[in-house]
Coordinates of C-alpha atoms in Angstrom, one line a residue:
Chain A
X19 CA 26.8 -27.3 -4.8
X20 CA 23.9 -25.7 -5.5
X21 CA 21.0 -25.3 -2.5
X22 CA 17.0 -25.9 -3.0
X23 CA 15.4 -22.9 -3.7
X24 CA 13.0 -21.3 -0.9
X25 CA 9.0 -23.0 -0.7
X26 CA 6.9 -20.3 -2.6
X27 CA 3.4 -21.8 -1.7
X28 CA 0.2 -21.1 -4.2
X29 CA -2.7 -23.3 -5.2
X30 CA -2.4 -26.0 -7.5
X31 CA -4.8 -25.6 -10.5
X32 CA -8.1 -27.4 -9.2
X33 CA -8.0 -26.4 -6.0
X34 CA -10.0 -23.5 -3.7
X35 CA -10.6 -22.2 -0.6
X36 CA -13.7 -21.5 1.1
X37 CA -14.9 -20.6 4.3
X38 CA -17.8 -22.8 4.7
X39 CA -20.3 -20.9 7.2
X40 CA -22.5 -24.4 8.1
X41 CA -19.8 -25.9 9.6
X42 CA -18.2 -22.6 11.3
X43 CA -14.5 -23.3 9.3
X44 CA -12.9 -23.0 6.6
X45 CA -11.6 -26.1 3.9
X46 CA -9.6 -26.8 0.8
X47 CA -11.8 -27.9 -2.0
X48 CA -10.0 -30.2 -4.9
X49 CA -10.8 -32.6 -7.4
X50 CA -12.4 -35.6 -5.4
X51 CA -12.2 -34.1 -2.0
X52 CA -12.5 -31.9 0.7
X53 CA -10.2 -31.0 3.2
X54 CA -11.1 -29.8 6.5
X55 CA -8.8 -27.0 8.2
X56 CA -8.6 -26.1 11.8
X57 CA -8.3 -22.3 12.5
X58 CA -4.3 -22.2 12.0
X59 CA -4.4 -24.2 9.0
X60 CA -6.7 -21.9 7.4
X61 CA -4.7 -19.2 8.4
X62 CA -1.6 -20.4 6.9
X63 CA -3.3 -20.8 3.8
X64 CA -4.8 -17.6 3.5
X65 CA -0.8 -16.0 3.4
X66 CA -0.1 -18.4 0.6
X67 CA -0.3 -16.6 -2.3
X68 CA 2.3 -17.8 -4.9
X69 CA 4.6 -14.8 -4.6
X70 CA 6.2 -15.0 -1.0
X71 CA 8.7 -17.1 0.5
X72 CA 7.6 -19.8 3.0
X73 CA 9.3 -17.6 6.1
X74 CA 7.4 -15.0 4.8
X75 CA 4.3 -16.4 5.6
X76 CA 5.3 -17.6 9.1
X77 CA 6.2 -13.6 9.4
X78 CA 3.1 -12.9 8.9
X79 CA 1.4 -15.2 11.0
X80 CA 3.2 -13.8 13.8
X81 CA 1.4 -10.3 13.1
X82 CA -2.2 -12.3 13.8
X83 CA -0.3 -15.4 16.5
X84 CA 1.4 -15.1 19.3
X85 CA 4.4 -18.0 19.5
X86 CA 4.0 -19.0 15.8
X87 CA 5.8 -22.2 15.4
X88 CA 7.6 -22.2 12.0
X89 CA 8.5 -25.5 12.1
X90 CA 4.6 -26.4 12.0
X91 CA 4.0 -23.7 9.3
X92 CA 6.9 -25.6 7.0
X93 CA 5.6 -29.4 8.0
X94 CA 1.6 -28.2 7.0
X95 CA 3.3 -26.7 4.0
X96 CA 4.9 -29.6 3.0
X97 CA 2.1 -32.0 3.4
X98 CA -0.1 -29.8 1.5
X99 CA 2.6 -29.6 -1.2
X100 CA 2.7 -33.9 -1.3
X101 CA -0.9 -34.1 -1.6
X102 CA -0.8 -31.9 -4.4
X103 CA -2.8 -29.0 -3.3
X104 CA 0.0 -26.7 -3.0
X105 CA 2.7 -25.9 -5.3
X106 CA 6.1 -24.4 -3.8
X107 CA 7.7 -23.6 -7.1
X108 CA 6.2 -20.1 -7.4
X109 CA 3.3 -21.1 -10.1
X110 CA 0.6 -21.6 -7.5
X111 CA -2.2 -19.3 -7.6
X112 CA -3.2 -16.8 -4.4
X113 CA -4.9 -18.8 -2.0
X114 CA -7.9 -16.4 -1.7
X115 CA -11.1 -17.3 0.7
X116 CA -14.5 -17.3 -0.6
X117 CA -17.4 -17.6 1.6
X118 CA -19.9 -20.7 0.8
X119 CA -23.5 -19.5 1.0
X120 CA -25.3 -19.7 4.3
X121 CA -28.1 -21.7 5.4
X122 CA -31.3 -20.2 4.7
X123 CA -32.4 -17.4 7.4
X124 CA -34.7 -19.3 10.5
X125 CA -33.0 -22.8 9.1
X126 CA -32.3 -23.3 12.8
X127 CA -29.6 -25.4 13.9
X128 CA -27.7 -27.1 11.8
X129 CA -27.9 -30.9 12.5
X130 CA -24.9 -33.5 11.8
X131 CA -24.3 -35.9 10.3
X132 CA -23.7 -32.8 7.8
X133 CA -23.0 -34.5 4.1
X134 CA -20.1 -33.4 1.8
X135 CA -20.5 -34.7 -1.6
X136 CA -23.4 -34.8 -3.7
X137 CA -23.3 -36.9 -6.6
X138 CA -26.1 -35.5 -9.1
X139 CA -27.2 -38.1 -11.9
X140 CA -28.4 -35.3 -13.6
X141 CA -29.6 -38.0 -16.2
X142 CA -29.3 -41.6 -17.6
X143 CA -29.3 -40.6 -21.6
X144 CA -25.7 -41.4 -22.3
X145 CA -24.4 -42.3 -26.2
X146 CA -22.2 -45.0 -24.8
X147 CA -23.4 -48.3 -24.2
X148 CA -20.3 -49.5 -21.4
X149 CA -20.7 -53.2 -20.3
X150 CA -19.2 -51.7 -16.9
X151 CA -21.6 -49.2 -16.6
X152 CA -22.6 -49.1 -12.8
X153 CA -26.4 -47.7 -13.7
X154 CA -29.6 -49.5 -12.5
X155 CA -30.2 -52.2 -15.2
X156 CA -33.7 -50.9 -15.1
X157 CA -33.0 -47.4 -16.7
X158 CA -36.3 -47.0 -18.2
X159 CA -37.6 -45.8 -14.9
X160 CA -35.3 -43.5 -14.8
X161 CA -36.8 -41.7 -18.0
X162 CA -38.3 -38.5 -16.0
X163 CA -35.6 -36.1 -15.3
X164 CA -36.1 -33.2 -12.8
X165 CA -36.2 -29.6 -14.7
X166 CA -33.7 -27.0 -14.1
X167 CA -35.8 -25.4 -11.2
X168 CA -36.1 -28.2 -9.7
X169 CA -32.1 -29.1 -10.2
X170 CA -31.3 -25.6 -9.2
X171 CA -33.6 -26.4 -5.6
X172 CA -31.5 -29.4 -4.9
X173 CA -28.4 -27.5 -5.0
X174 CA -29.9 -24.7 -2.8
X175 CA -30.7 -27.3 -0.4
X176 CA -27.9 -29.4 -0.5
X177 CA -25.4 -26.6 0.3
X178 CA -27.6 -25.9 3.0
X179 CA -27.3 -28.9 4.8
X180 CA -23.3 -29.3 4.3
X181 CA -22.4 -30.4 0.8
X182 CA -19.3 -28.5 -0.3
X183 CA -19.0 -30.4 -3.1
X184 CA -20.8 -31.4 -6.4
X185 CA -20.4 -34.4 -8.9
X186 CA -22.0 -33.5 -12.0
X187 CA -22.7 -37.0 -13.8
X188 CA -25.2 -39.3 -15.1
X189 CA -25.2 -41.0 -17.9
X190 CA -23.8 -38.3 -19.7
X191 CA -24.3 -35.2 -18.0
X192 CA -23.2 -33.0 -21.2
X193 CA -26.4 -33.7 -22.5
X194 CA -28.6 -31.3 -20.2
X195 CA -28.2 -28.2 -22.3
X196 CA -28.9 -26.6 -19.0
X197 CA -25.7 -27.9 -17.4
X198 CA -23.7 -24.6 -17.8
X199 CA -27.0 -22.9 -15.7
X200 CA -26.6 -25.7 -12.9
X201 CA -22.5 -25.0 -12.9
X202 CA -23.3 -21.4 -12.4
X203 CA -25.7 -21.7 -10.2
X204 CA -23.5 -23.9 -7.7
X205 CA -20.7 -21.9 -8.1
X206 CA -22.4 -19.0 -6.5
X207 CA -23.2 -21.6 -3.7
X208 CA -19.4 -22.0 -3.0
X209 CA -19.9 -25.7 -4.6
X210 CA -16.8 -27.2 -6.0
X211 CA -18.1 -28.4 -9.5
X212 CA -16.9 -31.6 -10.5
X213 CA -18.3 -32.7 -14.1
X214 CA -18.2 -36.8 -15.1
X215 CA -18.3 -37.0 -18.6
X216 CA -17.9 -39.3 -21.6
X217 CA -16.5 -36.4 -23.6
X218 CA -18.5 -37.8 -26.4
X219 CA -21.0 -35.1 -26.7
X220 CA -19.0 -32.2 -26.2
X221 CA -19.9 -29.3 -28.8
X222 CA -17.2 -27.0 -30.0
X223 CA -17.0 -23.9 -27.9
X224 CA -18.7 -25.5 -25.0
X225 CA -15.7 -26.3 -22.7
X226 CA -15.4 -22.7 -22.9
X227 CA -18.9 -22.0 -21.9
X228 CA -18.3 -24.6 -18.7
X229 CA -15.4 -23.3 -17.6
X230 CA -16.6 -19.6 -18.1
X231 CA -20.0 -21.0 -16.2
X232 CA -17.0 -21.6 -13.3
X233 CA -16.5 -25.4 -13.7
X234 CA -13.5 -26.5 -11.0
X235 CA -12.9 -30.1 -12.9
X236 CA -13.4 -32.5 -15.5
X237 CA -13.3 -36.6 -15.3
X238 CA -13.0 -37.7 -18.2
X239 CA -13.1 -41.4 -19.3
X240 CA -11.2 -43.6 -21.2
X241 CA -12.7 -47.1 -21.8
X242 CA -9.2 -48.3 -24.0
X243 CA -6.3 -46.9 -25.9
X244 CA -7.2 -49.6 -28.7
X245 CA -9.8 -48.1 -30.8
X246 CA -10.7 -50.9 -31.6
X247 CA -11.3 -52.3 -28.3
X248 CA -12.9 -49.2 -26.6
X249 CA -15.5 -49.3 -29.0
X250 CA -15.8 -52.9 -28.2
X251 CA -16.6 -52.1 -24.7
X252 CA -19.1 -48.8 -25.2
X253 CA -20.7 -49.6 -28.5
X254 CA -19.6 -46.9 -30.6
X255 CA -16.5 -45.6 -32.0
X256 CA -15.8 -42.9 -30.0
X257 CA -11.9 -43.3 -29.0
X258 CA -10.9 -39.8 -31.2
X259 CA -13.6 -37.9 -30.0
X260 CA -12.8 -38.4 -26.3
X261 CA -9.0 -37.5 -27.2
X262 CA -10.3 -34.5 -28.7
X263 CA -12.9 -33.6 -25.5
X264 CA -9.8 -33.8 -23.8
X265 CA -7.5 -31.0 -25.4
X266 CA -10.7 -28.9 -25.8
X267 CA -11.2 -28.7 -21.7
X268 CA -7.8 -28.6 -21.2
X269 CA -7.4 -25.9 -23.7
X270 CA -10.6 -24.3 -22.0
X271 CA -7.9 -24.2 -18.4
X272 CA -9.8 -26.9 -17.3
X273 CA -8.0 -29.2 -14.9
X274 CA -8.5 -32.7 -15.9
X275 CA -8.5 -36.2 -14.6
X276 CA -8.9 -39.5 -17.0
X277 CA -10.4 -42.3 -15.6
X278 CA -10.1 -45.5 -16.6
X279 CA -12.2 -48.3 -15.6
X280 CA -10.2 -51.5 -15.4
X281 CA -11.6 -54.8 -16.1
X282 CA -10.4 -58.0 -18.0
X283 CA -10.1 -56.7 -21.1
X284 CA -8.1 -53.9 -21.0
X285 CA -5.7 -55.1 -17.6
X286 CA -2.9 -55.5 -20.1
X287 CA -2.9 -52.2 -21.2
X288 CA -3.3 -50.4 -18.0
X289 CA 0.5 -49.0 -18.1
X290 CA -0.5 -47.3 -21.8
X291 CA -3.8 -46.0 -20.4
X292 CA -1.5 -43.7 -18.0
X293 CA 0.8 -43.3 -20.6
X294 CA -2.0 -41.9 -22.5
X295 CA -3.2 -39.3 -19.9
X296 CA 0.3 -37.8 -19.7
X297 CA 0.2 -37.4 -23.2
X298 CA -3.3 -35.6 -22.6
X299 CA -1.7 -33.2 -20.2
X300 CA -4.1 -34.7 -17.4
X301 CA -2.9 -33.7 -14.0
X302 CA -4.6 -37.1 -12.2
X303 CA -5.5 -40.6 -13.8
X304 CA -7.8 -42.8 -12.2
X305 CA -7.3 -46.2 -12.9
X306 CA -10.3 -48.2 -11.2
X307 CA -11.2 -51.2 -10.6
X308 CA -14.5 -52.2 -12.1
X309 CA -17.1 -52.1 -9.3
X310 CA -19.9 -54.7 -9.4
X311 CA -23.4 -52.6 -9.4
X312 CA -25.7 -52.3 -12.3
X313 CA -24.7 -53.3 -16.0
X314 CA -21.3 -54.2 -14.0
X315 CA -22.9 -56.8 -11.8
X316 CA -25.1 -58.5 -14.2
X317 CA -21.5 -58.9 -16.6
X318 CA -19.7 -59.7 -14.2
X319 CA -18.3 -62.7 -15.5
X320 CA -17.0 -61.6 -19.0
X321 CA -15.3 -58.9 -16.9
X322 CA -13.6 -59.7 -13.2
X323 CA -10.1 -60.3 -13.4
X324 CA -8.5 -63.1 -11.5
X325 CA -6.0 -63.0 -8.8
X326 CA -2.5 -62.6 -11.0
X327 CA -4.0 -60.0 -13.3
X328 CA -4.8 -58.1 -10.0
X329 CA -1.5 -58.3 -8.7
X330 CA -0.3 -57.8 -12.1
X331 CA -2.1 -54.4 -12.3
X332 CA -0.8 -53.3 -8.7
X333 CA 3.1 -54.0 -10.4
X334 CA 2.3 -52.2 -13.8
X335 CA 0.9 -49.0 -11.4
X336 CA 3.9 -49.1 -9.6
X337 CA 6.2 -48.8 -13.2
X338 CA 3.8 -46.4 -14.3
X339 CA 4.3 -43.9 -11.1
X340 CA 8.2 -44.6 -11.1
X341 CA 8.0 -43.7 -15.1
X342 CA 6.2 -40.5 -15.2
X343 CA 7.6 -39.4 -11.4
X344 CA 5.4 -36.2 -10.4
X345 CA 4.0 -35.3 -13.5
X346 CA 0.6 -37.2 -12.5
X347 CA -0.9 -38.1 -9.7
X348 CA -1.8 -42.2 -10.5
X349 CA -4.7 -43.0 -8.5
X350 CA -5.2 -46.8 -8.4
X351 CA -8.6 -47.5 -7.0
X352 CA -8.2 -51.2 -6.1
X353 CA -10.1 -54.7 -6.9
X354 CA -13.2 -55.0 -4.7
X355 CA -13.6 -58.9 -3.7
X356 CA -9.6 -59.7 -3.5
X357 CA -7.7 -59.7 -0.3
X358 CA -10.9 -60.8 2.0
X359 CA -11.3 -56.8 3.3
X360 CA -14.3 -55.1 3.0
X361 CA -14.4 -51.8 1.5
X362 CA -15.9 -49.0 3.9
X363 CA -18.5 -47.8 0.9
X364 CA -19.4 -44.5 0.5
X365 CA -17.5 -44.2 3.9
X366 CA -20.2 -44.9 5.8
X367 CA -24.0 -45.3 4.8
X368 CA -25.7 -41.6 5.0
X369 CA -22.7 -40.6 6.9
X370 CA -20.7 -38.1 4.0
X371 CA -22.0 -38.2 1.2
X372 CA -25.7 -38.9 -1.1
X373 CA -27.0 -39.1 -4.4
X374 CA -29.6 -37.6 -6.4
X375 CA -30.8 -39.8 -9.3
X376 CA -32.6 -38.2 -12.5
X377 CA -36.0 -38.6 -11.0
X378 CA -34.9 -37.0 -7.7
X379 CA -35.0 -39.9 -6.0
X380 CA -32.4 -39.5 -3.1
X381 CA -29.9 -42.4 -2.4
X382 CA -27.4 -43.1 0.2
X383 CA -25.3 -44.7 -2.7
X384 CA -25.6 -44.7 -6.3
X385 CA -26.5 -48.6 -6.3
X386 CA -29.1 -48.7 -3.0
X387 CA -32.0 -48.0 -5.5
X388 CA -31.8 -52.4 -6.0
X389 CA -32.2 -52.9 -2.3
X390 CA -35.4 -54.7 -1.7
X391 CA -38.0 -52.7 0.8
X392 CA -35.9 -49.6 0.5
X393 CA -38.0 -47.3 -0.6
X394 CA -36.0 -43.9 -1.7
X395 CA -37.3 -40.5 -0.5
X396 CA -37.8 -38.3 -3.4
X397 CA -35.7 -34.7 -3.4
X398 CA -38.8 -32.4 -4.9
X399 CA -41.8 -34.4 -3.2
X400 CA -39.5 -34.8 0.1
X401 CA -36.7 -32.2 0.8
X402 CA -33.5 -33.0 0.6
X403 CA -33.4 -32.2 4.1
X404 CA -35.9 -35.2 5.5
X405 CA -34.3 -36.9 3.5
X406 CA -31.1 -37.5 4.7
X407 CA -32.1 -36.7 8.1
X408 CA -35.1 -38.6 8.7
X409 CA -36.0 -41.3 5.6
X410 CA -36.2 -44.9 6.6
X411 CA -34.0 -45.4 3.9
X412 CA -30.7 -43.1 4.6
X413 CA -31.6 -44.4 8.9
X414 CA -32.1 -48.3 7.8
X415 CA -27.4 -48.9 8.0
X416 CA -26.5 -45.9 9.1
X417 CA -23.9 -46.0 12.5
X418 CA -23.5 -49.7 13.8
X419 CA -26.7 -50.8 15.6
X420 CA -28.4 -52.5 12.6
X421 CA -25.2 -55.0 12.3
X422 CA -25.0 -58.5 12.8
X423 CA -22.2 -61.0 13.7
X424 CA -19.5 -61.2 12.7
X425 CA -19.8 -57.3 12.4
X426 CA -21.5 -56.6 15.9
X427 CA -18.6 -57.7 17.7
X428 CA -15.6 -56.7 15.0
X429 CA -12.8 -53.9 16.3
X430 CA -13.2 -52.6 12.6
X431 CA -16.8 -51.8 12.3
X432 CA -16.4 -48.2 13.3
X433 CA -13.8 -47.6 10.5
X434 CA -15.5 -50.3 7.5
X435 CA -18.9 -49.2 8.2
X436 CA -19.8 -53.2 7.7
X437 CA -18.4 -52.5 3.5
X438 CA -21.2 -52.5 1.3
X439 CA -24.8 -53.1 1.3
X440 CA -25.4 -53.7 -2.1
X441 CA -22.5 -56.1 -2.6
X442 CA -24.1 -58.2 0.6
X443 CA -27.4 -58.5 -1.1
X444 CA -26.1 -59.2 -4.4
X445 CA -24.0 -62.5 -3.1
X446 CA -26.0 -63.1 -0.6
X447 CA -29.7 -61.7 -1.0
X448 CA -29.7 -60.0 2.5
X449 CA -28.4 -56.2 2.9
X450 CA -28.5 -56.7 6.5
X451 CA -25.1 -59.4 6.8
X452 CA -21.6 -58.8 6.8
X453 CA -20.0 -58.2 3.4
X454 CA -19.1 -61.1 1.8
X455 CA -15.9 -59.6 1.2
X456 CA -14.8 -59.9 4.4
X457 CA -12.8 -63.2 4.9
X458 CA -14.7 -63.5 8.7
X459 CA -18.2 -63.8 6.2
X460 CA -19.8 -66.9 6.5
X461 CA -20.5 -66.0 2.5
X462 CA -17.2 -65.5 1.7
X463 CA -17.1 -68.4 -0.3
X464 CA -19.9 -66.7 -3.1
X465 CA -16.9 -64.3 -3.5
X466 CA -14.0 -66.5 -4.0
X467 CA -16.0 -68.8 -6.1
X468 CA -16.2 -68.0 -10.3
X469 CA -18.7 -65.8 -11.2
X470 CA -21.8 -67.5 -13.1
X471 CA -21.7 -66.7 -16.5
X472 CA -24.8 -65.5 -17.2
X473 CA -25.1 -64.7 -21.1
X474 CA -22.8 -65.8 -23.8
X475 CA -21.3 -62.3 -24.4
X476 CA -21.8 -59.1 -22.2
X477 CA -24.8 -57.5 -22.6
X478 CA -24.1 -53.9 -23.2
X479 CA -26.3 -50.8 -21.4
X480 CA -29.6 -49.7 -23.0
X481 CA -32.4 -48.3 -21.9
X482 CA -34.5 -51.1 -23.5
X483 CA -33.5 -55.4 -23.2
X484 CA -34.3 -57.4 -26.1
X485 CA -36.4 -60.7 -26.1
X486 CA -34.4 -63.9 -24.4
X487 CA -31.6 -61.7 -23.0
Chain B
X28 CA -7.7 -39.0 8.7
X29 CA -4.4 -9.4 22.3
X30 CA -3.0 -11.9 19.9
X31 CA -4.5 -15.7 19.6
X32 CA -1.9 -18.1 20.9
X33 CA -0.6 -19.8 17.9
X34 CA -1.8 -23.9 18.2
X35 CA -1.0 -26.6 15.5
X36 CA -2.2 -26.7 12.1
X37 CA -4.7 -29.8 11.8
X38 CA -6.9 -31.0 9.0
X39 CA -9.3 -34.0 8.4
X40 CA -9.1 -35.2 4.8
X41 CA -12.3 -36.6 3.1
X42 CA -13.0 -38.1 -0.3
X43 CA -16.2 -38.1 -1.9
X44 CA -17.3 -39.2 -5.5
X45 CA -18.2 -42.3 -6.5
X46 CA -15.1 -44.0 -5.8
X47 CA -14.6 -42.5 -2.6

């Protein structure tokens, strides 16, 4: 009978550690998240470097601890090790501590809410032409696109008020030619990089260049594994040229997520779209539900699945997980408007996280741009700053005083945030009621009910609309 | 979601992106 070999934490590829100086502690960085450490944790962490056994590292906690409790050590280890931070196999890298940059000299105190994601539409220019595209429908105002300067300002600011991390996206964010400049630039910040890309655009040479530039992670999407049908869906045939985006960052070192947004059309083939990441040498697949904003909303009806295909969907990710075991983590982001829940969006309105949109417009979400009377503060004209802090905009849902009944009253408003604005107004043409999600709405009914079809065939994204669409 | 004496590991796990 052979025993287990001994833990031998290290990073997984993807993931850092950072000290961040705003908040006075330290967190683990990785692809889609942040994760905040108390002083211990951190400390355990920092004797994790991919060559010593797991008692070692309790041993030399006790040189800075008095009454080190191994136990602990082992359990935080081993938690870290399921949510796939840490590796205990010996191939995890030196958990080493880099310092995220300060707030600015005289920046005073540092106020909270503190966000940690920014999501920068860098611009809307994509090749692809996805029906599901979750865009504003009305792209063309959208056609100025802040300069590098002014990019490079955001980022400044941003880290300054809290963000540790950064989703580079758009449209397709591949084609800024200054998007290796902006990846630098943040990395120096202590920013964990996080690029959302078609793939479609990708030069040869230039994974290299982003991953040299100190890109943490690529997402990647897939809109198929039928040619035929992905092509179908974007408006050009790009399957091969996404497969090949995908070995060229992976052979780059790049780790790499797929995603996959799931709608009608390709449900059936959910179980081959994992298949196909593991074939890719992803290390996460994200298969998500299509959510109903933009291009999404507006084709809504040529794309929402019905009940069985959801449940259907929630049995093929189950196969998929037991067939591929640990070599992927299978991220199944579930059907909005099934179940009568509400989803607590963007965790909270201007509570975590905020966007910048190619003009600098600053949102709470990428969709609150369609709200009516919200009028966005602008990142260059504003601050990124006032902004978040101060703007009617980012103040007009945030906590719980702006809620009605049923939400007022409901033991779950402090932990659903009242779900989603956008959805509310969309069903119900008021931002201000409860999500219609929510089985207690008196709108739930808009939700349950078939979606109008509005056109005879999806209409796909463009900057322009034709005549009688 | 003088030594220091030694007090439990904690963390707070947060998601952000656009699928948070």
């Amino acid at each position: 009978m052979s025993t287990a070999p001994a833990p031998v934490p290290g990073l997984r590829a993807g993931v850092r550690l950072v000290h961040d100086p705003v908040r006075g502690r330290s967190a683990l960085l990785h692809p889609e998240g942040v994760l905040l450490l108390n002083a211990t944790a951190a400390a355990v962490l920092r004797h994790c470097d991919g060559r010593r056994e797991a008692r070692a590292v309790t041993a030399g906690l006790a040189e800075e601890y008095a009454g080190v409790d191994g136990a602990q050590v082992d359990a935080l280890l081993a938690d870290l090790a399921e949510r796939r931070l840490l590796a205990l196999d010996g191939t995890g890298a030196p958990a080493v501590p880099a310092a995220a940059a300060a707030p600015p000299a005289g920046a005073g105190t540092v106020r909270t809410p503190a966000p940690l994601g920014l999501i920068a539409e860098l611009t809307y220019r994509c090749p692809l032409q996805c029906t599901y595209c979750a865009n504003p429908v009305e792209l063309a105002r959208y056609r100025a696109e802040l300069d590098t300067a002014q990019w490079l300002r955001v980022l400044d600011q941003a880290r300054a008020l809290g963000v540790l991390q950064l989703h580079l996206t758009g449209g397709e964010p591949l084609l800024r030619p200054d998007l290796a400049q902006l990846v630098a630039h943040a990395r120096t910040l202590g920013l964990y990089t996080n690029l959302v890309t078609s793939g479609v655009p990708l030069a040869a040479g230039r994974a290299g260049e982003l991953a040299e530039a100190g890109l943490d992670h690529v997402q990647l999407s897939l809109q198929d594994t039928d040619p035929n049908r992905a092509a179908a869906v974007a408006g050009l045939a790009a399957h091969d040229r996404k497969l090949a985006a995908a070995r060229q960052f992976t052979a780059a070192g790049l780790p790499l997520t797929v995603n996959a947004v799931l709608h009608r059309g390709n449900l059936p083939r959910l179980g081959a779209l994992a298949d196909q990441a593991v074939a890719l040498g992803a290390d996460r697949v994200e298969l998500a539900h299509v959510q109903y904003y933009g291009w999404a909303w507006r084709n809504r009806a040529h794309l929402a699945p019905d009940t069985e295909q959801v449940r259907q969907a929630e049995r093929d990710v189950a196969a998929a997980r037991r067939r591929h075991g640990g070599r992927i983590e299978i991220v199944h982001v579930a059907a909005d408007l099934h179940g009568g829940t509400v989803k607590p969006c963007m965790n909270g309105w201007g509570r975590e996280q905020l966007a910048v949109a190619p003009n600098g417009d600053v949102l709470p979400c990428l969709a609150a741009a369609g709200l009516p009377g919200l009028t966005p503060p602008n990142a260059v004209t504003d601050g990124l700053a006032a902004s978040w802090h101060d703007s009617p905009a980012f103040n007009r849902f945030r906590g719980t005083d702006w809620m009605s009944e049923p939400c007022r009253s409901c033991a779950l408003r402090e932990l659903d945030h009242g779900g989603c604005r956008c959805q509310a107004y969309q069903f119900t043409g008021d931002p201000a009621v409860t999500d219609p999600a929510c089985r207690l709405s008196p709108h739930h009914h808009l939700v349950t009910a078939p979606a109008p079809a509005g056109s005879a065939a999806p209409v796909p994204r463009r900057f322009h609309r034709t005549p009688g669409e | 979601a003088a030594r220091p004496v030694w007090s439990a590991p904690a963390v707070e796990c947060h998601r952000t992106g656009a699928e948070v």
